[in-house]
CSV table of C-alpha atoms in Angstrom, one decimal:
chain,number,residue,atom,x,y,z
U,27,UNK,CA,-32.0,8.5,-21.0
U,28,UNK,CA,-30.5,10.5,-18.4
U,29,UNK,CA,-27.1,10.6,-16.4
U,30,UNK,CA,-28.0,10.3,-12.8
U,31,UNK,CA,-24.5,10.0,-11.0
U,32,UNK,CA,-20.8,10.1,-11.3
U,33,UNK,CA,-18.7,8.0,-8.9
U,34,UNK,CA,-14.7,7.8,-8.9
U,35,UNK,CA,-12.5,5.2,-7.3
U,36,UNK,CA,-8.9,5.8,-6.8
U,37,UNK,CA,-7.5,2.3,-6.5
U,38,UNK,CA,-4.0,0.8,-6.5
U,39,UNK,CA,-1.2,0.9,-7.7
U,40,UNK,CA,-2.1,4.4,-9.0
U,41,UNK,CA,-5.2,4.4,-11.1
U,42,UNK,CA,-8.5,6.0,-11.1
U,43,UNK,CA,-11.9,4.5,-12.3
U,44,UNK,CA,-15.1,6.6,-13.1
U,45,UNK,CA,-18.5,5.0,-13.1
U,46,UNK,CA,-21.6,6.8,-14.8
U,47,UNK,CA,-25.0,5.7,-14.1
U,48,UNK,CA,-28.2,6.5,-16.0
U,49,UNK,CA,-31.8,6.2,-15.2
U,50,UNK,CA,-32.1,3.4,-17.5
U,51,UNK,CA,-29.5,1.3,-15.5
U,52,UNK,CA,-27.0,1.1,-18.0
U,53,UNK,CA,-23.4,2.1,-16.6
U,54,UNK,CA,-20.4,3.3,-18.2
U,55,UNK,CA,-17.1,3.2,-17.2
U,56,UNK,CA,-13.8,5.4,-17.6
U,57,UNK,CA,-10.4,6.2,-16.6
U,58,UNK,CA,-9.4,9.7,-15.7
U,59,UNK,CA,-6.5,10.2,-13.8
U,60,UNK,CA,-3.1,12.3,-13.9
U,61,UNK,CA,-0.6,10.1,-12.4
U,62,UNK,CA,0.2,11.8,-8.8
U,63,UNK,CA,-2.9,13.9,-9.2
U,64,UNK,CA,-5.8,11.6,-9.1
U,65,UNK,CA,-7.5,13.7,-6.2
U,66,UNK,CA,-7.4,16.8,-8.4
U,67,UNK,CA,-9.0,14.9,-11.2
U,68,UNK,CA,-11.4,13.6,-9.3
U,69,UNK,CA,-12.6,17.4,-7.9
U,70,UNK,CA,-12.6,18.4,-11.5
U,71,UNK,CA,-15.2,15.7,-12.4
U,72,UNK,CA,-17.4,16.7,-9.6
U,73,UNK,CA,-17.3,19.9,-11.0
U,74,UNK,CA,-18.1,18.7,-14.4
U,75,UNK,CA,-20.8,17.0,-13.2
U,76,UNK,CA,-22.9,19.9,-12.8
U,77,UNK,CA,-23.0,20.5,-16.5
U,78,UNK,CA,-23.9,16.5,-17.3
U,79,UNK,CA,-26.0,15.1,-14.6
U,80,UNK,CA,-29.6,15.1,-16.2
U,81,UNK,CA,-28.3,15.2,-19.5
U,82,UNK,CA,-28.4,12.5,-22.3
U,83,UNK,CA,-25.4,10.7,-22.1
U,84,UNK,CA,-25.7,9.7,-26.1
U,85,UNK,CA,-25.3,13.3,-27.0
U,86,UNK,CA,-21.3,12.9,-26.7
U,87,UNK,CA,-20.2,15.7,-29.2
U,88,UNK,CA,-22.3,18.3,-27.4
U,89,UNK,CA,-21.4,17.3,-24.0
U,90,UNK,CA,-17.9,17.2,-24.7
U,91,UNK,CA,-18.2,20.6,-26.4
U,92,UNK,CA,-19.7,22.2,-23.2
U,93,UNK,CA,-17.3,20.4,-20.7
U,94,UNK,CA,-14.3,22.0,-23.1
U,95,UNK,CA,-15.7,25.3,-23.7
U,96,UNK,CA,-18.4,26.3,-21.1
U,97,UNK,CA,-15.7,26.5,-18.5
U,98,UNK,CA,-14.0,29.7,-20.0
U,99,UNK,CA,-10.6,28.2,-19.2
U,100,UNK,CA,-9.8,25.1,-21.1
U,101,UNK,CA,-7.1,22.7,-21.8
U,102,UNK,CA,-4.0,21.3,-19.5
U,103,UNK,CA,-3.7,17.9,-17.9
U,104,UNK,CA,-6.5,18.1,-15.2
U,105,UNK,CA,-9.1,19.4,-17.3
U,106,UNK,CA,-8.6,17.3,-20.3
U,107,UNK,CA,-8.1,14.0,-18.0
U,108,UNK,CA,-11.2,14.7,-16.4
U,109,UNK,CA,-13.0,15.2,-19.6
U,110,UNK,CA,-11.6,12.2,-21.1
U,111,UNK,CA,-12.8,9.8,-18.5
U,112,UNK,CA,-16.0,11.1,-18.8
U,113,UNK,CA,-16.0,10.7,-22.5
U,114,UNK,CA,-14.9,7.1,-22.2
U,115,UNK,CA,-17.7,6.2,-19.8
U,116,UNK,CA,-20.2,8.1,-22.2
U,117,UNK,CA,-18.9,5.9,-25.2
U,118,UNK,CA,-19.4,2.8,-22.9
U,119,UNK,CA,-22.9,3.8,-22.1
U,120,UNK,CA,-23.9,4.6,-25.7
U,121,UNK,CA,-22.1,1.1,-27.0
U,122,UNK,CA,-24.1,-0.8,-24.3
U,123,UNK,CA,-27.3,0.8,-25.1
U,124,UNK,CA,-26.7,-0.2,-28.9
U,125,UNK,CA,-25.4,-3.4,-28.1
U,126,UNK,CA,-22.2,-2.5,-30.1
U,127,UNK,CA,-18.4,-2.2,-29.3
U,128,UNK,CA,-17.3,1.4,-29.7
U,129,UNK,CA,-15.2,0.7,-32.8
U,130,UNK,CA,-18.5,-0.2,-34.7
U,131,UNK,CA,-20.0,3.2,-33.8
U,132,UNK,CA,-16.6,4.7,-35.3
U,133,UNK,CA,-17.3,3.4,-38.5
U,134,UNK,CA,-15.8,-0.1,-37.8
U,135,UNK,CA,-12.7,-1.9,-37.6
U,136,UNK,CA,-9.7,-1.4,-40.0
U,137,UNK,CA,-7.6,-4.2,-38.0
U,138,UNK,CA,-8.7,-7.2,-35.9
U,139,UNK,CA,-5.6,-6.7,-33.7
U,140,UNK,CA,-2.6,-4.7,-32.9
U,141,UNK,CA,1.1,-5.1,-31.9
U,142,UNK,CA,2.0,-4.2,-28.5
U,143,UNK,CA,5.2,-3.7,-26.7
U,144,UNK,CA,6.6,-4.4,-23.1
U,145,UNK,CA,8.1,-2.2,-20.7
U,146,UNK,CA,11.8,-3.4,-19.4
U,147,UNK,CA,14.2,-1.8,-16.9
U,148,UNK,CA,12.4,0.6,-14.7
U,149,UNK,CA,13.0,4.1,-13.8
U,150,UNK,CA,16.6,3.5,-13.7
U,151,UNK,CA,17.4,1.1,-16.2
U,152,UNK,CA,19.5,-1.7,-15.1
U,153,UNK,CA,19.6,-5.2,-16.5
U,154,UNK,CA,17.5,-4.3,-19.4
U,155,UNK,CA,19.2,-7.2,-21.5
U,156,UNK,CA,17.7,-10.0,-19.2
U,157,UNK,CA,14.1,-8.5,-19.0
U,158,UNK,CA,14.3,-7.8,-22.9
U,159,UNK,CA,14.8,-11.3,-23.3
U,160,UNK,CA,12.1,-12.3,-20.8
U,161,UNK,CA,9.7,-10.3,-22.8
U,162,UNK,CA,10.6,-11.8,-26.3
U,163,UNK,CA,10.1,-15.0,-24.6
U,164,UNK,CA,6.9,-14.5,-23.8
U,165,UNK,CA,6.1,-13.2,-27.4
U,166,UNK,CA,6.8,-9.8,-27.5
U,167,UNK,CA,8.4,-8.5,-30.6
U,168,UNK,CA,8.9,-5.0,-29.1
U,169,UNK,CA,10.2,-3.6,-25.9
U,170,UNK,CA,10.7,-0.1,-24.5
U,171,UNK,CA,13.4,1.2,-22.1
U,172,UNK,CA,14.1,4.2,-20.1
U,173,UNK,CA,17.3,6.1,-21.8
U,174,UNK,CA,19.2,7.8,-19.0
U,175,UNK,CA,19.1,8.4,-15.2
U,176,UNK,CA,19.2,12.2,-14.1
U,177,UNK,CA,21.0,14.1,-16.8
U,178,UNK,CA,22.3,17.9,-16.5
U,179,UNK,CA,22.1,20.2,-19.3
U,180,UNK,CA,25.5,19.4,-20.4
U,181,UNK,CA,26.7,16.4,-18.7
U,182,UNK,CA,29.9,13.8,-18.8
U,183,UNK,CA,30.2,11.4,-21.3
U,184,UNK,CA,29.9,8.5,-18.7
U,185,UNK,CA,26.2,9.0,-18.5
U,186,UNK,CA,25.8,9.0,-22.4
U,187,UNK,CA,27.9,5.6,-22.5
U,188,UNK,CA,26.0,3.9,-19.9
U,189,UNK,CA,22.8,4.6,-22.0
U,190,UNK,CA,24.6,3.3,-25.1
U,191,UNK,CA,25.9,0.2,-23.3
U,192,UNK,CA,22.4,-0.7,-22.1
U,193,UNK,CA,20.7,-0.1,-25.3
U,194,UNK,CA,23.5,-2.2,-27.1
U,195,UNK,CA,23.0,-5.2,-24.5
U,196,UNK,CA,19.2,-5.1,-25.4
U,197,UNK,CA,19.9,-5.1,-29.1
U,198,UNK,CA,22.5,-7.9,-28.8
U,199,UNK,CA,20.4,-9.9,-26.6
U,200,UNK,CA,17.2,-9.7,-28.7
U,201,UNK,CA,18.7,-9.4,-32.0
U,202,UNK,CA,18.2,-7.2,-35.1
U,203,UNK,CA,14.1,-7.9,-35.4
U,204,UNK,CA,12.8,-7.0,-32.1
U,205,UNK,CA,11.7,-3.4,-32.1
U,206,UNK,CA,13.3,-1.0,-29.1
U,207,UNK,CA,11.8,1.9,-28.1
U,208,UNK,CA,14.0,4.2,-26.2
U,209,UNK,CA,12.1,7.0,-23.8
U,210,UNK,CA,14.2,10.1,-23.3
U,211,UNK,CA,11.1,10.9,-20.7
U,212,UNK,CA,11.8,14.6,-21.0
U,213,UNK,CA,14.8,14.1,-18.8
U,214,UNK,CA,17.2,15.2,-21.4
U,215,UNK,CA,17.7,19.0,-22.4
U,216,UNK,CA,18.7,20.2,-25.7
U,217,UNK,CA,22.3,19.9,-25.8
U,218,UNK,CA,22.8,16.3,-24.4
U,219,UNK,CA,19.6,15.2,-26.6
U,220,UNK,CA,21.5,16.1,-29.8
U,221,UNK,CA,24.5,14.0,-28.6
U,222,UNK,CA,22.3,10.9,-27.8
U,223,UNK,CA,20.3,11.1,-30.7
U,224,UNK,CA,23.4,11.0,-33.0
U,225,UNK,CA,25.2,8.3,-31.0
U,226,UNK,CA,21.9,5.8,-30.6
U,227,UNK,CA,21.5,5.9,-34.6
U,228,UNK,CA,23.8,2.6,-35.2
U,229,UNK,CA,21.3,0.7,-32.8
U,230,UNK,CA,18.2,0.7,-35.3
U,231,UNK,CA,15.6,1.9,-32.9
U,232,UNK,CA,12.2,1.4,-33.5
U,233,UNK,CA,11.6,5.2,-32.1
U,234,UNK,CA,13.2,7.8,-29.6
U,235,UNK,CA,10.4,8.9,-27.4
U,236,UNK,CA,10.1,12.4,-25.8
U,237,UNK,CA,13.7,13.6,-26.9
U,238,UNK,CA,13.3,16.6,-25.2
U,239,UNK,CA,10.1,18.1,-23.3
U,240,UNK,CA,7.4,19.0,-25.9
U,241,UNK,CA,7.6,22.8,-25.2
U,242,UNK,CA,11.4,22.5,-26.3
U,243,UNK,CA,10.9,20.5,-29.7
U,244,UNK,CA,11.0,23.6,-31.8
U,245,UNK,CA,14.8,24.2,-30.7
U,246,UNK,CA,15.4,20.8,-32.3
U,247,UNK,CA,13.6,20.8,-35.4
U,248,UNK,CA,16.8,20.4,-37.6
U,249,UNK,CA,18.1,17.7,-35.5
U,250,UNK,CA,14.8,15.7,-35.4
U,251,UNK,CA,14.0,15.9,-39.1
U,252,UNK,CA,17.6,14.6,-40.0
U,253,UNK,CA,18.2,11.8,-37.9
U,254,UNK,CA,17.2,8.6,-39.4
U,255,UNK,CA,15.4,7.2,-36.2
U,256,UNK,CA,11.7,7.9,-35.9
U,257,UNK,CA,10.9,10.6,-33.0
U,258,UNK,CA,7.9,9.8,-30.9
U,259,UNK,CA,6.2,12.4,-28.6
U,260,UNK,CA,2.6,13.6,-27.3
U,261,UNK,CA,1.8,11.9,-23.9
U,262,UNK,CA,2.0,15.6,-22.4
U,263,UNK,CA,0.1,17.2,-24.9
U,264,UNK,CA,-4.0,17.3,-24.3
U,265,UNK,CA,-5.8,18.4,-27.2
U,266,UNK,CA,-5.8,18.9,-31.0
U,267,UNK,CA,-4.6,22.4,-30.7
U,268,UNK,CA,-1.6,21.4,-28.6
U,269,UNK,CA,-0.8,18.9,-31.4
U,270,UNK,CA,-1.2,20.9,-34.7
U,271,UNK,CA,2.1,22.7,-34.7
U,272,UNK,CA,4.2,19.6,-33.8
U,273,UNK,CA,2.4,17.5,-36.3
U,274,UNK,CA,2.7,20.5,-38.9
U,275,UNK,CA,6.7,21.0,-38.2
U,276,UNK,CA,7.7,17.6,-40.0
U,277,UNK,CA,10.0,16.5,-37.1
U,278,UNK,CA,7.7,14.1,-35.5
U,279,UNK,CA,7.0,10.8,-37.1
U,280,UNK,CA,4.9,9.2,-34.1
U,281,UNK,CA,2.3,11.0,-32.0
U,282,UNK,CA,1.8,9.2,-28.4
U,283,UNK,CA,-1.7,11.1,-27.1
U,284,UNK,CA,-3.1,9.4,-23.9
U,285,UNK,CA,-6.5,8.9,-24.1
U,286,UNK,CA,-7.0,9.3,-20.5
U,287,UNK,CA,-5.5,12.5,-20.8
U,288,UNK,CA,-6.2,14.0,-24.4
U,289,UNK,CA,-9.8,14.4,-24.0
U,290,UNK,CA,-11.0,10.8,-24.3
U,291,UNK,CA,-12.0,9.1,-27.4
U,292,UNK,CA,-13.7,11.8,-28.8
U,293,UNK,CA,-10.8,14.2,-28.9
U,294,UNK,CA,-7.9,11.7,-29.5
U,295,UNK,CA,-9.4,10.2,-32.3
U,296,UNK,CA,-9.6,13.9,-33.9
U,297,UNK,CA,-5.9,14.2,-33.2
U,298,UNK,CA,-5.3,11.0,-34.7
U,299,UNK,CA,-6.8,11.5,-38.1
U,300,UNK,CA,-5.1,15.0,-38.1
U,301,UNK,CA,-1.9,13.3,-37.8
U,302,UNK,CA,-2.9,10.8,-40.7
U,303,UNK,CA,-3.2,13.7,-43.0
U,304,UNK,CA,0.7,14.3,-42.4
U,305,UNK,CA,1.5,10.6,-42.9
U,306,UNK,CA,2.5,10.5,-39.0
U,307,UNK,CA,2.0,7.2,-37.3
U,308,UNK,CA,-0.2,6.6,-34.2
U,309,UNK,CA,1.1,5.0,-31.0
U,310,UNK,CA,-1.3,5.6,-27.9
U,311,UNK,CA,0.4,6.2,-24.9
U,312,UNK,CA,-1.1,3.7,-22.1
U,313,UNK,CA,0.7,2.8,-18.9
U,314,UNK,CA,-2.3,2.8,-17.1
U,315,UNK,CA,-5.1,0.2,-16.3
U,316,UNK,CA,-7.7,-1.8,-18.1
U,317,UNK,CA,-10.1,1.0,-19.0
U,318,UNK,CA,-7.3,3.1,-20.6
U,319,UNK,CA,-6.3,-0.1,-22.4
U,320,UNK,CA,-9.5,-0.9,-23.7
U,321,UNK,CA,-10.2,2.6,-24.9
U,322,UNK,CA,-7.0,2.5,-26.7
U,323,UNK,CA,-7.9,-0.6,-28.4
U,324,UNK,CA,-11.2,0.6,-29.6
U,325,UNK,CA,-9.4,3.5,-31.3
U,326,UNK,CA,-6.6,1.5,-32.6
U,327,UNK,CA,-9.1,-0.4,-34.3
U,328,UNK,CA,-10.6,2.5,-36.1
U,329,UNK,CA,-7.3,4.7,-36.9
U,330,UNK,CA,-5.6,3.6,-40.0
U,331,UNK,CA,-2.2,5.0,-38.9
U,332,UNK,CA,-2.2,3.2,-35.5
U,333,UNK,CA,1.0,0.7,-35.6
U,334,UNK,CA,1.8,-0.4,-32.1
U,335,UNK,CA,0.2,0.1,-28.4
U,336,UNK,CA,1.7,0.6,-25.2
U,337,UNK,CA,0.2,-1.5,-22.3
U,338,UNK,CA,0.9,-1.9,-18.7
U,339,UNK,CA,1.1,-5.7,-18.1
U,340,UNK,CA,4.2,-6.3,-15.5
U,341,UNK,CA,5.2,-2.4,-15.8
U,342,UNK,CA,7.4,-1.9,-12.8
U,343,UNK,CA,4.5,0.6,-11.3
U,344,UNK,CA,2.3,-2.3,-10.9
U,345,UNK,CA,3.5,-3.6,-7.4
U,346,UNK,CA,0.3,-3.9,-5.7
U,347,UNK,CA,-2.2,-4.6,-8.6
U,348,UNK,CA,-1.7,-5.3,-12.4
U,349,UNK,CA,-3.7,-4.8,-15.6
U,350,UNK,CA,-6.2,-7.8,-15.5
U,351,UNK,CA,-7.1,-7.5,-11.9
U,352,UNK,CA,-10.0,-5.2,-12.1
U,353,UNK,CA,-12.1,-7.1,-14.8
U,354,UNK,CA,-14.1,-10.4,-14.5
U,355,UNK,CA,-12.7,-12.0,-17.9
U,356,UNK,CA,-8.9,-11.3,-18.1
U,357,UNK,CA,-9.0,-13.2,-21.5
U,358,UNK,CA,-10.7,-9.9,-23.1
U,359,UNK,CA,-7.3,-8.9,-23.7
U,360,UNK,CA,-5.9,-11.8,-25.7
U,361,UNK,CA,-2.2,-11.4,-26.2
U,362,UNK,CA,-0.8,-13.8,-28.9
U,363,UNK,CA,2.3,-13.4,-30.9
U,364,UNK,CA,3.2,-10.0,-29.7
U,365,UNK,CA,-0.2,-8.6,-30.3
U,366,UNK,CA,-3.5,-8.1,-28.7
U,367,UNK,CA,-7.0,-8.8,-30.2
U,368,UNK,CA,-9.4,-5.9,-30.4
U,369,UNK,CA,-12.2,-6.5,-27.5
U,370,UNK,CA,-15.7,-7.0,-29.7
U,371,UNK,CA,-17.9,-6.9,-26.7
U,372,UNK,CA,-20.6,-3.8,-26.1
U,373,UNK,CA,-19.1,-0.3,-25.2
U,374,UNK,CA,-15.4,-0.5,-24.3
U,375,UNK,CA,-15.6,-4.3,-24.6
U,376,UNK,CA,-14.6,-5.3,-21.0
U,377,UNK,CA,-16.9,-6.1,-17.9
U,378,UNK,CA,-15.3,-4.3,-14.8
U,379,UNK,CA,-15.5,-6.3,-11.7
U,380,UNK,CA,-17.3,-3.5,-9.6
U,381,UNK,CA,-16.9,-5.3,-6.3
U,382,UNK,CA,-13.4,-5.6,-6.5
U,383,UNK,CA,-13.2,-1.8,-7.4
U,384,UNK,CA,-14.8,-0.9,-4.4
U,385,UNK,CA,-13.0,-3.2,-2.3
U,386,UNK,CA,-9.4,-1.7,-3.4
U,387,UNK,CA,-10.6,2.0,-3.5
U,388,UNK,CA,-10.9,1.6,0.2
U,389,UNK,CA,-7.0,1.1,0.4
U,390,UNK,CA,-6.8,3.8,-2.5
U,391,UNK,CA,-3.4,5.3,-3.3
U,392,UNK,CA,-1.4,8.3,-2.9
U,393,UNK,CA,1.0,7.6,-5.8
U,394,UNK,CA,3.4,10.7,-6.4
U,395,UNK,CA,6.4,11.0,-8.9
U,396,UNK,CA,9.9,10.4,-7.4
U,397,UNK,CA,11.7,13.5,-6.8
U,398,UNK,CA,15.2,13.4,-8.3
U,399,UNK,CA,18.1,15.7,-7.7
U,400,UNK,CA,21.4,16.2,-9.3
U,401,UNK,CA,24.7,16.2,-7.6
U,402,UNK,CA,24.5,19.8,-7.1
U,403,UNK,CA,21.3,19.7,-5.2
U,404,UNK,CA,19.1,21.1,-8.2
U,405,UNK,CA,16.3,19.4,-9.2
U,406,UNK,CA,16.5,16.6,-11.7
U,407,UNK,CA,13.4,15.8,-14.5
U,408,UNK,CA,12.2,12.6,-13.8
């Protein structure tokens, strides 16, 4: 079997799909995108295609190694996301060729389903309590919300209080047994992160996500180690080499690699197993489309330390298309009692509606991150 072509499709709301074709008629799909830089990732895939067209798609480890190491410059969001989508599609091809789901090729399932959480509140947290109640009524046992809006290095107490009021409203609305994740989103710098982490302790959070940007974690090690609230991060780390020092630091309780950014199934599985050796939990990052979620679920099936899965159904970004629109059988993602079942079909386990993908790719998208500014006119982290 030989790879004959790679085709990318940029589709609304802000996703990008990849189809890899072979000379035996077996196709594989992946989801390579950096939100806001989809075209750049597509260009990287085109460059990587020089290495892999004509190669046997079943030699996944060797192809991954060539894509990562043979370019001299390595790592970073663009290259690793391009590799990720190709890697996902290669596993999809291999599973389809053998008539098995990817998790069977990884050693089989350690679970049949996994807990999922629902996003509430949007970029600027508001009316989060009502959204949390709605999520709980739909059967979700966990929710995640943004912590703050713009926040300066050292800011005023009213912004802290607004965050506390939002979290308290959610906790009171859903009761003590619904998990609440609070995402600082890298918007908060060290001085205010110390304040917020301490003040949020009474609300018994499921986790605090990205309390500071990953490059600043070392400056908060004592705070992160000593808070009783689990600390999660990793969506902006792209390889086992990026993760190794943070995992070994003892300051992080949950890692959140994104298999559409962190080198696909091949690399993310290695990251997950490295974390397991340090008794660190896995909660894969996935605010993306159906191929990204299918990839995550194949990994969740085979990684013992996975405990919950992000998913984008109804997320505030999905204004024109939603998670289930691009697949023939939406029931493959079977939600029940706050959990979703692991797909058991061959490859990634989903059947892409290629005609609809092509139709929507004609519209494409040009999604960009919002640009926020503080009152003084300086840029605010989004």
